Tab-separated table of C-alpha atoms in Angstrom:
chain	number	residue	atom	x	y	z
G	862	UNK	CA	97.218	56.667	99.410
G	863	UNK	CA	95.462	55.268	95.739
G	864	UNK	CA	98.626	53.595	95.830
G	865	UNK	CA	97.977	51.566	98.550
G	866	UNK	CA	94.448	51.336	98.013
G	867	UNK	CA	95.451	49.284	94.776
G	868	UNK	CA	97.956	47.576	96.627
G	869	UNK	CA	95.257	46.128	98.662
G	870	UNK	CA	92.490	45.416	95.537
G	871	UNK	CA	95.691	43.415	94.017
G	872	UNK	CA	96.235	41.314	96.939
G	873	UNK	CA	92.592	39.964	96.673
G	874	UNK	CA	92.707	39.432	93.106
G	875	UNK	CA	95.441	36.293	93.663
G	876	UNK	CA	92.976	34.549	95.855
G	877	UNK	CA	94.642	30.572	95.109
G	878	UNK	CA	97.909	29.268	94.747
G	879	UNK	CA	98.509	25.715	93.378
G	880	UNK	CA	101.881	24.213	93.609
G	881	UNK	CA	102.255	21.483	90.855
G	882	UNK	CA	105.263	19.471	91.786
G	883	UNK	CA	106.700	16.736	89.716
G	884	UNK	CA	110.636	14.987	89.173
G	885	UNK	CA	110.818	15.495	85.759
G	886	UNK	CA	111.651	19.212	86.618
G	887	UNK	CA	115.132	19.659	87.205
G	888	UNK	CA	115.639	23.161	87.998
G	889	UNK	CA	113.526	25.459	86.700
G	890	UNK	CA	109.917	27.173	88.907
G	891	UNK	CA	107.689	28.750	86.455
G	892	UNK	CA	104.266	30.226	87.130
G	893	UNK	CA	101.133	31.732	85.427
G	894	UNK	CA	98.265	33.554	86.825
G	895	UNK	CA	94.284	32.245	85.602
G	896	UNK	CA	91.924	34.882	86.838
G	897	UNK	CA	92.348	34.538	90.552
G	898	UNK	CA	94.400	31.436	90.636
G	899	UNK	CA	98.667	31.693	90.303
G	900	UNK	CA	99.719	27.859	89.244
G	901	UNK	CA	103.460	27.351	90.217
G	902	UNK	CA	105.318	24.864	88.924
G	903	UNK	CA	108.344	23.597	90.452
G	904	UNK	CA	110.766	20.608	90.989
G	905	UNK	CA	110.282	18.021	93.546
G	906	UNK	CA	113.238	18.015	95.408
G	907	UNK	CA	112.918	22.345	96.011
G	908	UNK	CA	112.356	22.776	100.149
G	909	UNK	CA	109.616	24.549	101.748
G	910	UNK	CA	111.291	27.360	102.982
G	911	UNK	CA	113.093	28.216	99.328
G	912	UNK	CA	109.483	27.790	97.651
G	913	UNK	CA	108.134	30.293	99.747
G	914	UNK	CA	110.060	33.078	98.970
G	915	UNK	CA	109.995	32.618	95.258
G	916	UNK	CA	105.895	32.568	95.308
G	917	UNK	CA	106.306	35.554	97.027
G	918	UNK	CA	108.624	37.125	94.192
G	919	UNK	CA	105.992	35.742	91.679
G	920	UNK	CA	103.348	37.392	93.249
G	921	UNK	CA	104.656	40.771	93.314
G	922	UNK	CA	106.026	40.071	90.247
G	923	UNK	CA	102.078	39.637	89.138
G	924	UNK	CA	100.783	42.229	91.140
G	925	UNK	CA	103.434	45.041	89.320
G	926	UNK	CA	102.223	43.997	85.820
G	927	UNK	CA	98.882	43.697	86.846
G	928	UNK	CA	99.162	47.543	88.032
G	929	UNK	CA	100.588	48.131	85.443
G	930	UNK	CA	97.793	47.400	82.592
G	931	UNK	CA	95.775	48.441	84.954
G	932	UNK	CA	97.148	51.944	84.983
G	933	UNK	CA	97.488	51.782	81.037
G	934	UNK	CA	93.766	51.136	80.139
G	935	UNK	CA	92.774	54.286	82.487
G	936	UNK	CA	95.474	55.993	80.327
G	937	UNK	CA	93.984	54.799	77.231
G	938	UNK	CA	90.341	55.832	78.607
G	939	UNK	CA	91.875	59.351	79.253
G	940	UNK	CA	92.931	59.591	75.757
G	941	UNK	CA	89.805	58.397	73.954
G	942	UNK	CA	87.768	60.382	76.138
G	943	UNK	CA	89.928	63.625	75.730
G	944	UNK	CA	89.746	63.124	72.000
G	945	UNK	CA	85.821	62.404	71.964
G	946	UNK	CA	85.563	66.011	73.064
């Protein structure tokens, strides 16, 4: 159930998504997160449909690492606060 309670909080924390499209890209889609904005990058010539589903890999792509520090700094409060004792 936290889980999916986190699930949820990580959803909201990608709020934008800019496509930046331009012909000098050949093959390559790249993309970086900002604080609630994910910037994609990709060639001109990519369709719609193909676009799509690789912003959706990015973003859970995003959302595991972003679980992922999240999870580590609680483990790194755990461990300051169990050796403050």
């Amino acid at each position: 159930p936290e889980l999916a309670d986190t699930n949820n909080q990580q959803e909201k924390d990608i709020e934008k998504i800019e496509i930046i499209r331009t012909k000098r890209r050949k093959k390559t889609i790249s993309a970086k997160l900002l604080k609630d904005t994910m910037y994609v990058y990709a060639p001109y010539h990519i369709g719609p449909e193909n676009l799509k589903k690789i912003i959706h890999d990015f973003k859970c792509r995003f959302r595991k690492q972003m679980l992922k520090n999240k999870v580590n700094r609680e483990e790194d409060l755990k461990k300051n606060s169990a050796g403050a004792e």
